[in-house]
Amino acid sequence: MPELPEVETVRRGLEPAMLGERFAKVDQNRPDLRFPLPERFAERLTGRRVEALSRRAKYLIADLDDGQALVMHLGMSGRFIVEAPGTKPTEPGAYYNEIGRHLIHDHVVFHLGSGARVTYNDVRRFGFMDLLPRAGLETSKHFAGMGIEPLGNELSGELLAKLFSGKVAPLKAALLDQRLIAGLGNIYVCEALFRAGLHPEAEAGSLATPTGKPREKAHLLAGIIREVLEEAITAGGSTLRDFAHADGSLGYFQHRFKVYDREDEPCVTPGCGHLVRRLVQSGRSTFYCESCQKRA
């Protein structure tokens, strides 16, 4: 599933085509994606103008001029294809290798006032779209109880200590808890923990002192999380199996992975000499170096 940097890459790829444009026509080629599409979906969108295009965690949000918000989630294989008159199609969220584009999976087509066309294609149909009032969106069914944005100003050592104080859950599991920090995924948590020298099975509460104050490693981890995400966005995402970045070419952050998907390969830390190991936590693969990331 695309993680936060990939979704942000998609947002940046869609923004030039959609921001300020009206939906001249909307083709809805099936009644549902992962869930049924909203009642009168195409009709309610037709004529509306996109006033903002934002991201919350792994969701895309288009603010419309009638006070509604078009909420979109890519699921496992959702992608957008942007086709503008006189230019080659671009694919913010393109897929490759085992998943190619087949027209039968073009489920929703947005025809814009500029003459451009934005098509939502989804082979597995785990993505979804919804229309909700923009006012109060944060308390709606998709966003209620969602944690802070890891790229926002809220993320800090103090906040990590506050969120994790007293928790015996593994550190990696706590970082993936969307009720605490929204949008962090398996790939970038593995990378951030390696860079911070923290073991994925360490207790989350170890980031705080007994009185709840942040330890130095809490400050370090907060900065590294932001650093890893920003690097991935700049690089255009990870391109794991399916994903490509906004102009349709493959992202290349995967070439910078230090531990993720590198089981039994040498650790990249100079002089380490150990191999990258894999363990399974809550059904997900965790990659780490047992020498650079000591549990104690």
C-alpha positions as a Python dict, from the first residue, in 0.01 Angstrom:
ca = {
    (1, 'M'): (0, 0, 0),
    (2, 'P'): (134, 347, -82),
    (3, 'E'): (261, 523, 228),
    (4, 'L'): (251, 890, 321),
    (5, 'P'): (532, 1003, 85),
    (6, 'E'): (371, 824, -209),
    (7, 'V'): (31, 981, -137),
    (8, 'E'): (191, 1325, -105),
    (9, 'T'): (364, 1263, -438),
    (10, 'V'): (25, 1187, -594),
    (11, 'R'): (-122, 1504, -445),
    (12, 'R'): (154, 1717, -591),
    (13, 'G'): (107, 1550, -928),
    (14, 'L'): (-270, 1611, -932),
    (15, 'E'): (-264, 1968, -802),
    (16, 'P'): (-157, 2144, -1125),
    (17, 'A'): (-437, 1973, -1319),
    (18, 'M'): (-718, 1999, -1064),
    (19, 'L'): (-668, 2308, -848),
    (20, 'G'): (-908, 2585, -949),
    (21, 'E'): (-1077, 2370, -1213),
    (22, 'R'): (-1441, 2270, -1237),
    (23, 'F'): (-1572, 1922, -1298),
    (24, 'A'): (-1741, 1968, -1637),
    (25, 'K'): (-1852, 1605, -1635),
    (26, 'V'): (-1794, 1298, -1421),
    (27, 'D'): (-1814, 943, -1555),
    (28, 'Q'): (-1895, 685, -1290),
    (29, 'N'): (-1838, 347, -1450),
    (30, 'R'): (-1943, 130, -1157),
    (31, 'P'): (-2152, 174, -842),
    (32, 'D'): (-1874, 93, -599),
    (33, 'L'): (-1504, 70, -527),
    (34, 'R'): (-1409, -78, -190),
    (35, 'F'): (-1735, 69, -65),
    (36, 'P'): (-2041, 197, -258),
    (37, 'L'): (-1981, 539, -409),
    (38, 'P'): (-2194, 818, -256),
    (39, 'E'): (-2550, 858, -376),
    (40, 'R'): (-2572, 1079, -689),
    (41, 'F'): (-2191, 1094, -685),
    (42, 'A'): (-2137, 1213, -1044),
    (43, 'E'): (-2428, 1456, -1029),
    (44, 'R'): (-2310, 1616, -704),
    (45, 'L'): (-1960, 1670, -841),
    (46, 'T'): (-2058, 1808, -1180),
    (47, 'G'): (-2008, 2186, -1194),
    (48, 'R'): (-1814, 2202, -868),
    (49, 'R'): (-1475, 2376, -852),
    (50, 'V'): (-1172, 2241, -666),
    (51, 'E'): (-1058, 2510, -424),
    (52, 'A'): (-782, 2313, -249),
    (53, 'L'): (-618, 1974, -273),
    (54, 'S'): (-466, 1848, 49),
    (55, 'R'): (-354, 1531, 221),
    (56, 'R'): (-440, 1394, 565),
    (57, 'A'): (-237, 1086, 653),
    (58, 'K'): (-289, 860, 348),
    (59, 'Y'): (-607, 1035, 230),
    (60, 'L'): (-640, 1294, -47),
    (61, 'I'): (-896, 1570, 12),
    (62, 'A'): (-1035, 1802, -257),
    (63, 'D'): (-1220, 2101, -108),
    (64, 'L'): (-1512, 2197, -332),
    (65, 'D'): (-1680, 2534, -377),
    (66, 'D'): (-2010, 2415, -230),
    (67, 'G'): (-1862, 2329, 110),
    (68, 'Q'): (-1826, 1960, 36),
    (69, 'A'): (-1501, 1762, 38),
    (70, 'L'): (-1412, 1482, -202),
    (71, 'V'): (-1220, 1229, 9),
    (72, 'M'): (-1007, 978, -182),
    (73, 'H'): (-801, 680, -71),
    (74, 'L'): (-576, 484, -308),
    (75, 'G'): (-605, 150, -132),
    (76, 'M'): (-358, -107, -266),
    (77, 'S'): (-349, -28, -636),
    (78, 'G'): (-540, 296, -699),
    (79, 'R'): (-383, 540, -943),
    (80, 'F'): (-471, 857, -1129),
    (81, 'I'): (-397, 922, -1494),
    (82, 'V'): (-391, 1287, -1603),
    (83, 'E'): (-451, 1356, -1971),
    (84, 'A'): (-436, 1715, -2092),
    (85, 'P'): (-488, 1832, -2452),
    (86, 'G'): (-163, 1836, -2648),
    (87, 'T'): (46, 1664, -2380),
    (88, 'K'): (142, 1308, -2295),
    (89, 'P'): (-53, 1140, -2013),
    (90, 'T'): (109, 1150, -1670),
    (91, 'E'): (37, 909, -1389),
    (92, 'P'): (60, 1043, -1034),
    (93, 'G'): (61, 707, -860),
    (94, 'A'): (151, 499, -1166),
    (95, 'Y'): (197, 125, -1136),
    (96, 'Y'): (422, -110, -1326),
    (97, 'N'): (545, -471, -1355),
    (98, 'E'): (270, -712, -1254),
    (99, 'I'): (0, -443, -1262),
    (100, 'G'): (-54, -261, -1587),
    (101, 'R'): (-328, -19, -1681),
    (102, 'H'): (-635, -183, -1828),
    (103, 'L'): (-926, 35, -1935),
    (104, 'I'): (-1172, -200, -1769),
    (105, 'H'): (-1036, -71, -1438),
    (106, 'D'): (-1098, 298, -1522),
    (107, 'H'): (-1374, 338, -1263),
    (108, 'V'): (-1415, 716, -1230),
    (109, 'V'): (-1326, 982, -1488),
    (110, 'F'): (-1319, 1352, -1400),
    (111, 'H'): (-1355, 1576, -1707),
    (112, 'L'): (-1223, 1921, -1613),
    (113, 'G'): (-1318, 2258, -1750),
    (114, 'S'): (-967, 2302, -1892),
    (115, 'G'): (-1023, 2005, -2121),
    (116, 'A'): (-802, 1782, -1912),
    (117, 'R'): (-920, 1444, -1792),
    (118, 'V'): (-827, 1276, -1464),
    (119, 'T'): (-903, 903, -1451),
    (120, 'Y'): (-909, 689, -1139),
    (121, 'N'): (-795, 336, -1223),
    (122, 'D'): (-792, 63, -958),
    (123, 'V'): (-727, -303, -1038),
    (124, 'R'): (-793, -439, -690),
    (125, 'R'): (-1061, -185, -598),
    (126, 'F'): (-941, -142, -239),
    (127, 'G'): (-948, 235, -281),
    (128, 'F'): (-1257, 445, -221),
    (129, 'M'): (-1410, 790, -262),
    (130, 'D'): (-1656, 976, -44),
    (131, 'L'): (-1832, 1314, -34),
    (132, 'L'): (-1864, 1478, 306),
    (133, 'P'): (-1920, 1829, 445),
    (134, 'R'): (-1582, 2005, 476),
    (135, 'A'): (-1687, 2160, 805),
    (136, 'G'): (-1626, 1905, 1076),
    (137, 'L'): (-1433, 1671, 844),
    (138, 'E'): (-1180, 1595, 1120),
    (139, 'T'): (-1454, 1432, 1327),
    (140, 'S'): (-1606, 1238, 1037),
    (141, 'K'): (-1594, 859, 1011),
    (142, 'H'): (-1267, 861, 813),
    (143, 'F'): (-1071, 1096, 1038),
    (144, 'A'): (-1217, 1077, 1388),
    (145, 'G'): (-954, 971, 1637),
    (146, 'M'): (-670, 1007, 1387),
    (147, 'G'): (-335, 1106, 1530),
    (148, 'I'): (-104, 1393, 1446),
    (149, 'E'): (63, 1447, 1110),
    (150, 'P'): (428, 1337, 1125),
    (151, 'L'): (533, 1621, 894),
    (152, 'G'): (354, 1885, 1098),
    (153, 'N'): (498, 2107, 1368),
    (154, 'E'): (341, 1893, 1642),
    (155, 'L'): (588, 1606, 1607),
    (156, 'S'): (864, 1648, 1864),
    (157, 'G'): (1052, 1459, 2129),
    (158, 'E'): (819, 1601, 2391),
    (159, 'L'): (514, 1475, 2206),
    (160, 'L'): (660, 1128, 2148),
    (161, 'A'): (734, 1103, 2520),
    (162, 'K'): (378, 1212, 2601),
    (163, 'L'): (222, 967, 2355),
    (164, 'F'): (438, 668, 2452),
    (165, 'S'): (499, 721, 2824),
    (166, 'G'): (419, 404, 3016),
    (167, 'K'): (351, 197, 2704),
    (168, 'V'): (500, -152, 2698),
    (169, 'A'): (399, -211, 2337),
    (170, 'P'): (690, -250, 2092),
    (171, 'L'): (821, 80, 1964),
    (172, 'K'): (750, -6, 1603),
    (173, 'A'): (389, -99, 1681),
    (174, 'A'): (338, 230, 1867),
    (175, 'L'): (476, 428, 1573),
    (176, 'L'): (234, 250, 1337),
    (177, 'D'): (-67, 322, 1560),
    (178, 'Q'): (-269, 565, 1347),
    (179, 'R'): (-448, 693, 1657),
    (180, 'L'): (-117, 836, 1775),
    (181, 'I'): (67, 936, 1457),
    (182, 'A'): (-128, 932, 1132),
    (183, 'G'): (28, 823, 806),
    (184, 'L'): (341, 643, 919),
    (185, 'G'): (381, 307, 746),
    (186, 'N'): (596, -2, 768),
    (187, 'I'): (869, 104, 524),
    (188, 'Y'): (956, 439, 671),
    (189, 'V'): (925, 330, 1033),
    (190, 'C'): (1184, 58, 966),
    (191, 'E'): (1414, 314, 808),
    (192, 'A'): (1365, 573, 1082),
    (193, 'L'): (1432, 324, 1363),
    (194, 'F'): (1754, 213, 1194),
    (195, 'R'): (1879, 569, 1151),
    (196, 'A'): (1796, 641, 1515),
    (197, 'G'): (1968, 322, 1636),
    (198, 'L'): (1651, 202, 1812),
    (199, 'H'): (1539, -160, 1828),
    (200, 'P'): (1188, -219, 1686),
    (201, 'E'): (1097, -443, 1981),
    (202, 'A'): (1206, -197, 2249),
    (203, 'E'): (924, -76, 2472),
    (204, 'A'): (765, 241, 2338),
    (205, 'G'): (774, 384, 2688),
    (206, 'S'): (1153, 374, 2685),
    (207, 'L'): (1146, 705, 2496),
    (208, 'A'): (1031, 874, 2819),
    (209, 'T'): (1177, 898, 3167),
    (210, 'P'): (977, 763, 3464),
    (211, 'T'): (836, 1114, 3507),
    (212, 'G'): (727, 1132, 3143),
    (213, 'K'): (1001, 1361, 3021),
    (214, 'P'): (1153, 1292, 2677),
    (215, 'R'): (1482, 1111, 2664),
    (216, 'E'): (1740, 1224, 2410),
    (217, 'K'): (1644, 938, 2179),
    (218, 'A'): (1289, 1075, 2163),
    (219, 'H'): (1417, 1404, 2023),
    (220, 'L'): (1645, 1215, 1785),
    (221, 'L'): (1366, 990, 1655),
    (222, 'A'): (1123, 1278, 1599),
    (223, 'G'): (1376, 1457, 1379),
    (224, 'I'): (1469, 1144, 1189),
    (225, 'I'): (1106, 1055, 1113),
    (226, 'R'): (1057, 1393, 949),
    (227, 'E'): (1392, 1364, 770),
    (228, 'V'): (1312, 1021, 622),
    (229, 'L'): (966, 1125, 504),
    (230, 'E'): (1092, 1447, 346),
    (231, 'E'): (1372, 1262, 167),
    (232, 'A'): (1123, 1010, 29),
    (233, 'I'): (888, 1282, -94),
    (234, 'T'): (1176, 1460, -266),
    (235, 'A'): (1280, 1131, -426),
    (236, 'G'): (926, 1062, -543),
    (237, 'G'): (840, 770, -319),
    (238, 'S'): (960, 415, -288),
    (239, 'T'): (848, 232, -602),
    (240, 'L'): (791, -95, -420),
    (241, 'R'): (653, -335, -683),
    (242, 'D'): (387, -97, -812),
    (243, 'F'): (455, 261, -727),
    (244, 'A'): (598, 535, -945),
    (245, 'H'): (616, 906, -885),
    (246, 'A'): (419, 1200, -1016),
    (247, 'D'): (553, 1230, -1369),
    (248, 'G'): (505, 860, -1438),
    (249, 'S'): (871, 763, -1402),
    (250, 'L'): (986, 533, -1127),
    (251, 'G'): (1068, 677, -788),
    (252, 'Y'): (1410, 602, -652),
    (253, 'F'): (1400, 629, -274),
    (254, 'Q'): (1417, 249, -262),
    (255, 'H'): (1780, 276, -370),
    (256, 'R'): (1843, 458, -41),
    (257, 'F'): (1691, 191, 183),
    (258, 'K'): (1935, 102, 456),
    (259, 'V'): (1743, -191, 604),
    (260, 'Y'): (1399, -230, 446),
    (261, 'D'): (1374, -541, 228),
    (262, 'R'): (1749, -607, 272),
    (263, 'E'): (1731, -927, 477),
    (264, 'D'): (2065, -1110, 497),
    (265, 'E'): (2247, -826, 322),
    (266, 'P'): (2539, -652, 497),
    (267, 'C'): (2455, -357, 718),
    (268, 'V'): (2547, -30, 548),
    (269, 'T'): (2702, 116, 863),
    (270, 'P'): (3080, 135, 808),
    (271, 'G'): (3263, -124, 1014),
    (272, 'C'): (2945, -297, 1137),
    (273, 'G'): (2985, -631, 958),
    (274, 'H'): (2647, -768, 1066),
    (275, 'L'): (2364, -874, 836),
    (276, 'V'): (2022, -714, 818),
    (277, 'R'): (1766, -932, 995),
    (278, 'R'): (1391, -970, 953),
    (279, 'L'): (1129, -1039, 1214),
    (280, 'V'): (751, -1038, 1196),
    (281, 'Q'): (554, -797, 1412),
    (282, 'S'): (174, -795, 1393),
    (283, 'G'): (191, -971, 1059),
    (284, 'R'): (436, -722, 906),
    (285, 'S'): (801, -771, 820),
    (286, 'T'): (1044, -564, 1023),
    (287, 'F'): (1401, -518, 900),
    (288, 'Y'): (1678, -413, 1139),
    (289, 'C'): (2044, -453, 1230),
    (290, 'E'): (2087, -632, 1562),
    (291, 'S'): (2424, -462, 1614),
    (292, 'C'): (2329, -103, 1529),
    (293, 'Q'): (1986, -129, 1692),
    (294, 'K'): (2046, -285, 2031),
    (295, 'R'): (1738, -355, 2238),
    (296, 'A'): (1881, -229, 2565),
}
